[in-house]
Short mmCIF file of C-alpha atoms in Angstrom, two decimals:
data_model
loop_
_atom_site.label_atom_id
_atom_site.label_comp_id
_atom_site.label_asym_id
_atom_site.label_seq_id
_atom_site.Cartn_x
_atom_site.Cartn_y
_atom_site.Cartn_z
CA MET A 20 50.42 -45.18 -17.59
CA LYS A 21 53.23 -47.96 -17.53
CA LEU A 22 51.96 -49.27 -14.70
CA SER A 23 48.84 -49.82 -16.00
CA PHE A 24 50.21 -51.07 -19.16
CA MET A 25 51.91 -53.86 -17.25
CA ALA A 26 48.82 -54.75 -15.17
CA LEU A 27 47.06 -55.55 -18.50
CA TRP A 28 49.82 -57.43 -19.63
CA ASN A 29 50.12 -59.30 -16.71
CA GLY A 30 46.59 -59.99 -16.37
CA THR A 31 46.27 -58.33 -12.91
CA GLN A 32 43.03 -56.21 -13.79
CA PRO A 33 39.84 -57.54 -13.85
CA GLY A 34 38.83 -56.77 -17.17
CA TRP A 35 41.50 -58.53 -18.51
CA ARG A 36 39.55 -61.78 -18.50
CA ASN A 37 37.50 -60.74 -21.06
CA PHE A 38 40.34 -60.95 -23.46
CA THR A 39 41.44 -64.46 -24.90
CA SER A 40 44.50 -63.94 -26.59
CA ASN A 41 48.04 -62.63 -26.66
CA LEU A 42 46.97 -60.62 -30.14
CA ASP A 43 43.89 -59.04 -28.28
CA LYS A 44 46.68 -57.98 -25.13
CA VAL A 45 49.12 -56.45 -28.09
CA ARG A 46 46.47 -54.48 -29.73
CA LEU A 47 44.92 -52.76 -26.49
CA VAL A 48 48.41 -51.82 -25.08
CA CYS A 49 48.96 -50.27 -28.67
CA ALA A 50 45.84 -48.37 -28.75
CA ALA A 51 46.38 -46.69 -25.27
CA GLN A 52 50.05 -45.98 -26.57
CA ARG A 53 48.69 -44.43 -29.67
CA SER A 54 46.14 -41.93 -27.84
CA HIS A 55 49.12 -40.83 -25.57
CA ARG A 56 51.43 -39.97 -28.32
CA HIS A 57 48.54 -38.44 -30.36
CA GLN A 58 48.22 -35.84 -27.16
CA ALA A 59 51.55 -35.18 -26.86
CA ALA A 60 51.91 -34.45 -30.84
CA SER A 61 48.98 -32.32 -30.45
CA CYS A 62 50.78 -30.20 -27.65
CA LEU A 63 53.78 -30.01 -29.82
CA CYS A 64 51.83 -28.90 -32.99
CA ASP A 65 50.20 -26.07 -31.08
CA HIS A 66 53.48 -24.81 -29.80
CA LEU A 67 55.10 -24.72 -32.96
CA CYS A 68 52.06 -22.85 -34.38
CA SER A 69 52.14 -20.20 -31.97
CA THR A 70 55.90 -19.71 -33.17
CA GLU A 71 55.41 -20.14 -37.09
CA ASN A 72 57.20 -17.42 -38.58
CA PHE A 73 61.06 -16.85 -37.39
CA ARG A 74 62.13 -13.25 -37.42
CA ARG A 75 65.23 -12.19 -39.12
CA GLY A 76 68.19 -13.37 -37.22
CA GLU A 77 71.81 -11.79 -36.99
CA ALA A 78 73.05 -12.88 -40.28
CA GLY A 79 70.13 -11.21 -42.14
CA ARG A 80 68.66 -14.93 -42.93
CA LEU A 81 64.78 -15.00 -43.42
CA VAL A 82 63.01 -18.10 -42.45
CA THR A 83 59.42 -17.92 -43.80
CA LYS A 84 57.90 -20.87 -42.21
CA VAL A 85 59.48 -23.66 -39.93
CA MET A 86 58.52 -27.16 -40.40
CA SER A 87 56.36 -28.36 -37.96
CA SER A 88 57.95 -32.03 -36.59
CA ALA A 89 54.43 -33.07 -35.72
CA THR A 90 53.03 -32.32 -38.90
CA ALA A 91 56.16 -34.23 -40.43
CA VAL A 92 55.99 -37.61 -38.48
CA SER A 93 52.06 -37.61 -38.89
CA ALA A 94 52.21 -37.34 -42.56
CA GLN A 95 54.27 -40.74 -42.74
CA GLY A 96 52.67 -42.43 -39.66
CA SER A 97 54.28 -44.81 -37.54
CA PRO A 98 55.56 -48.12 -39.33
CA GLU A 99 55.08 -50.14 -36.05
CA ARG A 100 51.63 -49.08 -35.68
CA MET A 101 50.87 -49.89 -39.41
CA ALA A 102 48.82 -53.37 -39.59
CA GLU A 103 49.17 -53.69 -43.12
CA PRO A 104 51.21 -52.60 -46.02
CA PRO A 105 50.18 -48.90 -47.34
CA PRO A 106 48.65 -48.80 -50.66
CA TRP A 107 51.40 -47.51 -52.71
CA MET A 108 53.74 -50.45 -51.80
CA GLN A 109 51.17 -52.93 -53.83
CA LYS A 110 51.73 -50.60 -56.83
CA ILE A 111 56.00 -51.18 -56.82
CA LYS A 112 56.50 -53.71 -59.88
CA ALA A 113 58.53 -56.15 -57.82
CA ASN A 114 57.75 -59.37 -58.69
CA PHE A 115 60.66 -62.01 -58.42
CA CYS A 116 64.00 -62.15 -56.53
CA ARG A 117 67.19 -60.96 -58.24
CA VAL A 118 69.26 -63.21 -56.35
CA CYS A 119 67.26 -66.89 -56.93
CA GLY A 120 64.45 -65.95 -58.63
CA GLY A 121 61.93 -66.77 -56.15
CA ARG A 122 58.36 -64.66 -55.82
CA LEU A 123 58.55 -61.44 -53.50
CA ALA A 124 56.00 -60.92 -50.74
CA VAL A 125 55.31 -57.71 -48.70
CA SER A 126 56.10 -58.14 -45.43
CA LYS A 127 58.37 -56.94 -42.38
CA PRO A 128 61.72 -58.58 -42.17
CA LEU A 129 62.73 -59.65 -38.49
CA GLY A 130 63.80 -56.57 -36.75
CA ASP A 131 62.62 -54.27 -39.25
CA LYS A 132 59.94 -51.50 -38.89
CA GLU A 133 59.27 -50.99 -42.32
CA TRP A 134 57.14 -53.13 -45.29
CA ARG A 135 59.93 -54.36 -47.79
CA HIS A 136 59.46 -56.94 -50.68
CA VAL A 137 61.02 -60.28 -49.49
CA CYS A 138 61.75 -63.19 -51.23
CA SER A 139 59.86 -66.12 -50.05
CA SER A 140 62.75 -68.72 -51.01
CA CYS A 141 65.87 -67.37 -49.93
CA GLY A 142 64.90 -64.10 -47.91
CA TYR A 143 66.82 -61.51 -50.03
CA VAL A 144 65.29 -57.99 -49.37
CA ASP A 145 64.59 -55.80 -52.43
CA TYR A 146 64.83 -52.44 -51.20
CA HIS A 147 63.06 -49.58 -52.76
CA ASN A 148 64.30 -46.11 -51.98
CA PRO A 149 63.14 -42.71 -53.22
CA LYS A 150 64.79 -41.39 -56.48
CA MET A 151 66.58 -38.39 -56.94
CA VAL A 152 65.66 -35.87 -59.77
CA VAL A 153 68.50 -32.97 -60.36
CA GLY A 154 67.94 -29.55 -62.81
CA CYS A 155 68.91 -26.37 -63.26
CA VAL A 156 66.73 -22.82 -63.42
CA VAL A 157 68.90 -21.34 -66.36
CA GLU A 158 68.92 -17.96 -66.57
CA HIS A 159 70.12 -15.61 -69.46
CA GLN A 160 69.76 -12.07 -70.14
CA GLY A 161 66.71 -11.96 -67.63
CA LYS A 162 65.11 -14.90 -69.28
CA ILE A 163 64.46 -18.47 -68.15
CA LEU A 164 65.23 -21.25 -70.17
CA LEU A 165 62.60 -24.28 -70.69
CA CYS A 166 62.13 -27.43 -72.39
CA ARG A 167 59.09 -28.71 -74.21
CA ARG A 168 58.60 -32.29 -73.41
CA ALA A 169 59.26 -35.40 -75.97
CA ILE A 170 58.33 -38.06 -73.90
CA GLU A 171 55.96 -39.14 -71.38
CA PRO A 172 54.83 -38.29 -68.97
CA CYS A 173 53.57 -34.98 -69.80
CA ARG A 174 54.64 -35.22 -73.59
CA GLY A 175 54.17 -31.66 -75.20
CA LEU A 176 54.29 -29.81 -72.02
CA TRP A 177 56.64 -27.31 -70.80
CA THR A 178 59.46 -28.01 -67.77
CA LEU A 179 63.19 -27.25 -66.76
CA PRO A 180 65.68 -29.36 -67.88
CA ALA A 181 66.03 -31.84 -65.19
CA GLY A 182 65.89 -35.81 -64.88
CA PHE A 183 67.25 -38.85 -62.28
CA MET A 184 70.57 -38.63 -61.28
CA GLU A 185 72.92 -41.11 -61.89
CA LEU A 186 75.41 -43.29 -59.78
CA ASN A 187 78.83 -41.71 -59.74
CA GLU A 188 78.12 -38.11 -59.96
CA SER A 189 77.27 -35.08 -57.57
CA THR A 190 73.73 -33.37 -57.61
CA ALA A 191 75.42 -30.46 -59.31
CA ALA A 192 76.90 -32.41 -62.19
CA GLY A 193 73.80 -34.39 -62.41
CA ALA A 194 71.83 -31.22 -63.12
CA VAL A 195 74.52 -29.83 -65.65
CA ARG A 196 74.74 -33.08 -67.42
CA GLU A 197 70.77 -33.09 -67.67
CA THR A 198 70.87 -29.52 -68.94
CA TRP A 199 73.08 -30.69 -72.00
CA GLU A 200 71.01 -33.75 -72.49
CA GLU A 201 67.94 -32.08 -72.73
CA ALA A 202 68.56 -28.80 -74.06
CA ASN A 203 72.28 -28.63 -75.57
CA ALA A 204 73.15 -26.04 -72.98
CA VAL A 205 76.00 -25.68 -71.31
CA VAL A 206 75.69 -23.84 -68.12
CA HIS A 207 77.34 -22.77 -64.74
CA VAL A 208 76.00 -23.59 -61.36
CA VAL A 209 75.35 -20.53 -59.36
CA ALA A 210 73.70 -21.86 -56.33
CA PRO A 211 71.46 -24.37 -54.93
CA TYR A 212 68.21 -23.32 -55.32
CA ALA A 213 65.00 -25.82 -53.83
CA HIS A 214 64.99 -29.24 -52.60
CA TRP A 215 61.09 -30.36 -52.99
CA ASP A 216 60.33 -33.72 -51.26
CA ILE A 217 57.35 -35.45 -52.94
CA PRO A 218 56.65 -38.69 -50.51
CA LEU A 219 53.57 -39.67 -52.71
CA ILE A 220 55.61 -40.66 -55.68
CA GLY A 221 58.90 -41.48 -53.92
CA GLN A 222 60.96 -38.53 -55.40
CA ALA A 223 63.18 -35.66 -54.26
CA TYR A 224 63.94 -32.86 -56.63
CA ILE A 225 67.19 -30.88 -55.88
CA LEU A 226 67.30 -27.76 -58.20
CA PHE A 227 69.79 -25.05 -58.78
CA ARG A 228 70.27 -21.45 -60.37
CA ALA A 229 72.33 -21.43 -63.20
CA LYS A 230 73.46 -19.39 -66.17
CA LEU A 231 74.02 -20.16 -69.87
CA ALA A 232 77.62 -20.44 -70.55
CA PRO A 233 79.51 -19.95 -73.53
CA PRO A 234 78.65 -20.44 -76.53
CA TYR A 235 75.31 -19.41 -75.01
CA THR A 236 73.51 -21.63 -77.40
CA PHE A 237 70.40 -24.29 -77.02
CA SER A 238 68.57 -26.67 -78.76
CA SER A 239 66.28 -29.60 -78.75
CA GLY A 240 67.67 -32.65 -77.41
CA PRO A 241 66.26 -36.45 -77.68
CA GLU A 242 63.76 -36.08 -75.02
CA SER A 243 62.60 -32.02 -76.07
CA LEU A 244 60.27 -30.89 -78.98
CA GLU A 245 61.49 -27.26 -78.14
CA VAL A 246 63.72 -25.40 -76.29
CA ALA A 247 63.30 -21.51 -75.59
CA LEU A 248 64.07 -18.50 -73.31
CA PHE A 249 60.93 -17.17 -71.63
CA ALA A 250 61.06 -13.76 -69.88
CA PRO A 251 59.03 -14.32 -66.47
CA GLU A 252 55.58 -12.89 -67.49
CA ASP A 253 55.56 -14.73 -70.65
CA ILE A 254 55.98 -17.96 -68.91
CA PRO A 255 53.38 -20.73 -69.85
CA PHE A 256 52.07 -21.64 -66.43
CA ARG A 257 49.06 -23.53 -67.72
CA GLU A 258 50.98 -25.80 -70.01
CA ILE A 259 54.12 -26.61 -67.04
CA ALA A 260 54.53 -30.35 -67.10
CA PHE A 261 55.09 -30.67 -63.07
CA SER A 262 54.12 -29.88 -59.99
CA SER A 263 57.96 -29.25 -58.54
CA VAL A 264 58.52 -27.13 -61.69
CA ALA A 265 55.33 -24.80 -61.17
CA VAL A 266 55.79 -24.09 -57.76
CA THR A 267 59.78 -23.47 -58.52
CA LEU A 268 59.11 -21.15 -61.28
CA ARG A 269 56.45 -19.24 -59.35
CA LEU A 270 58.78 -18.60 -56.79
CA TYR A 271 61.73 -18.05 -59.04
CA CYS A 272 59.63 -15.30 -60.71
CA GLU A 273 58.64 -13.51 -57.46
CA GLU A 274 62.59 -13.29 -56.75
CA VAL A 275 63.56 -12.11 -59.95
CA ARG A 276 61.30 -9.13 -59.34
CA SER A 277 62.41 -8.53 -55.97
CA GLY A 278 65.96 -8.98 -56.48
CA THR A 279 66.57 -11.21 -53.27
CA PHE A 280 67.00 -15.15 -54.00
CA ARG A 281 66.29 -17.78 -51.30
CA LEU A 282 67.22 -21.22 -50.60
CA HIS A 283 63.82 -23.47 -50.39
CA HIS A 284 62.91 -26.43 -48.92
CA GLY A 285 59.55 -28.17 -48.73
CA VAL A 286 57.29 -31.13 -49.20
CA ILE A 287 54.66 -31.23 -52.14
CA GLU A 288 51.90 -32.82 -51.16
CA LYS A 289 50.01 -34.37 -54.22
CA ARG A 290 46.32 -36.10 -54.40
CA PRO A 291 46.53 -39.90 -54.72
CA GLY A 292 45.60 -40.68 -58.49
CA SER A 293 46.06 -37.17 -59.62
CA LEU A 294 48.17 -36.44 -62.78
CA PRO A 295 51.69 -34.92 -62.53
CA ASN A 296 50.61 -31.52 -63.87
CA ASP A 297 47.41 -30.99 -62.41
CA PRO A 298 47.50 -28.04 -60.57
CA GLY A 299 44.63 -28.32 -58.20
CA ALA A 300 45.78 -31.41 -56.96
CA PHE A 301 48.81 -30.64 -54.78
CA HIS A 302 50.06 -28.18 -52.07
CA LEU A 303 53.55 -26.96 -50.64
CA ARG A 304 53.56 -27.73 -47.01
CA ASP A 305 56.48 -27.21 -44.56
CA HIS A 306 58.24 -24.48 -46.67
CA VAL A 307 61.46 -23.05 -45.26
CA ALA A 308 63.19 -20.37 -47.15
CA LEU A 309 66.27 -18.78 -46.49
CA ASP A 310 67.77 -15.44 -47.85
CA VAL A 311 71.16 -16.42 -49.29
CA THR A 312 71.50 -13.67 -52.05
CA SER A 313 74.43 -11.93 -50.43
CA ALA A 314 76.23 -15.26 -49.81
CA THR A 315 75.85 -16.89 -53.07
CA GLU A 316 76.82 -13.74 -55.03
CA MET A 317 79.91 -13.27 -52.95
CA SER A 318 80.78 -16.73 -53.44
CA GLY A 319 80.13 -16.77 -57.46
CA GLN A 320 82.55 -13.55 -57.30
CA ALA A 321 85.12 -15.20 -55.77
CA GLY A 322 85.06 -18.10 -57.63
CA ALA A 323 85.49 -16.28 -61.01
CA ALA A 324 88.57 -14.34 -59.36
#
């Protein structure tokens, strides 16, 4: 394969005289490499699908589904093969350089494989990275604490207390702070519960299991119209604000009934242009779940001692 690429590049094959520029040359080589890599990825995917479910290991941890490396790579695309910026890149509202005030343009800086917002005057690169959302699944006497949103998006719908992580705080501290701000509730974090990636909107959700702590009170914060405790069977799933919250609550309710809690990770794939609370516009892929009930309960007891 490499020999044929080099022969094309050096112009030693007869068919090469049909091409008139180095650009055509690069396009042909990339196309051949893309075909070769696609075949390799397909073979890897077939192998992974044949071993999709792990069995319970010696430690008693259960993995419900393994992430496919081929799927994860193909979902994002290979940056060096993207001839144009992805559509979502054009939607990021970055117009002027924060250093010199020059106009920003979407391009690939020298030596970078990703599309960036680059100042056309001074060359400053304005990086945009995914945002971290942190929050809590708060349980009290068998019920779950939910907040009815007072702000957009999804004003009037129910959600878990959660929000954007601030600088100079940990994920757990941020989750506790958001719960206090939105529900005026003091909570004790029990264990990590879920990590959901949502590539389409550039967000990652980290949610913790938590218990309501003394004085066991709650009320509406500035961003909430109402705060209430719901039994699992009474949760208004038709009025849940976000896909990440809907996925989390359904899994949590199942595990409350089974008495076995797990640690979850997965990718929420949303349909472009869909609303945040559209139940038919997303699906969970590459879901991995580990049984952590024993470990977390023992850790909680040790901390209390």
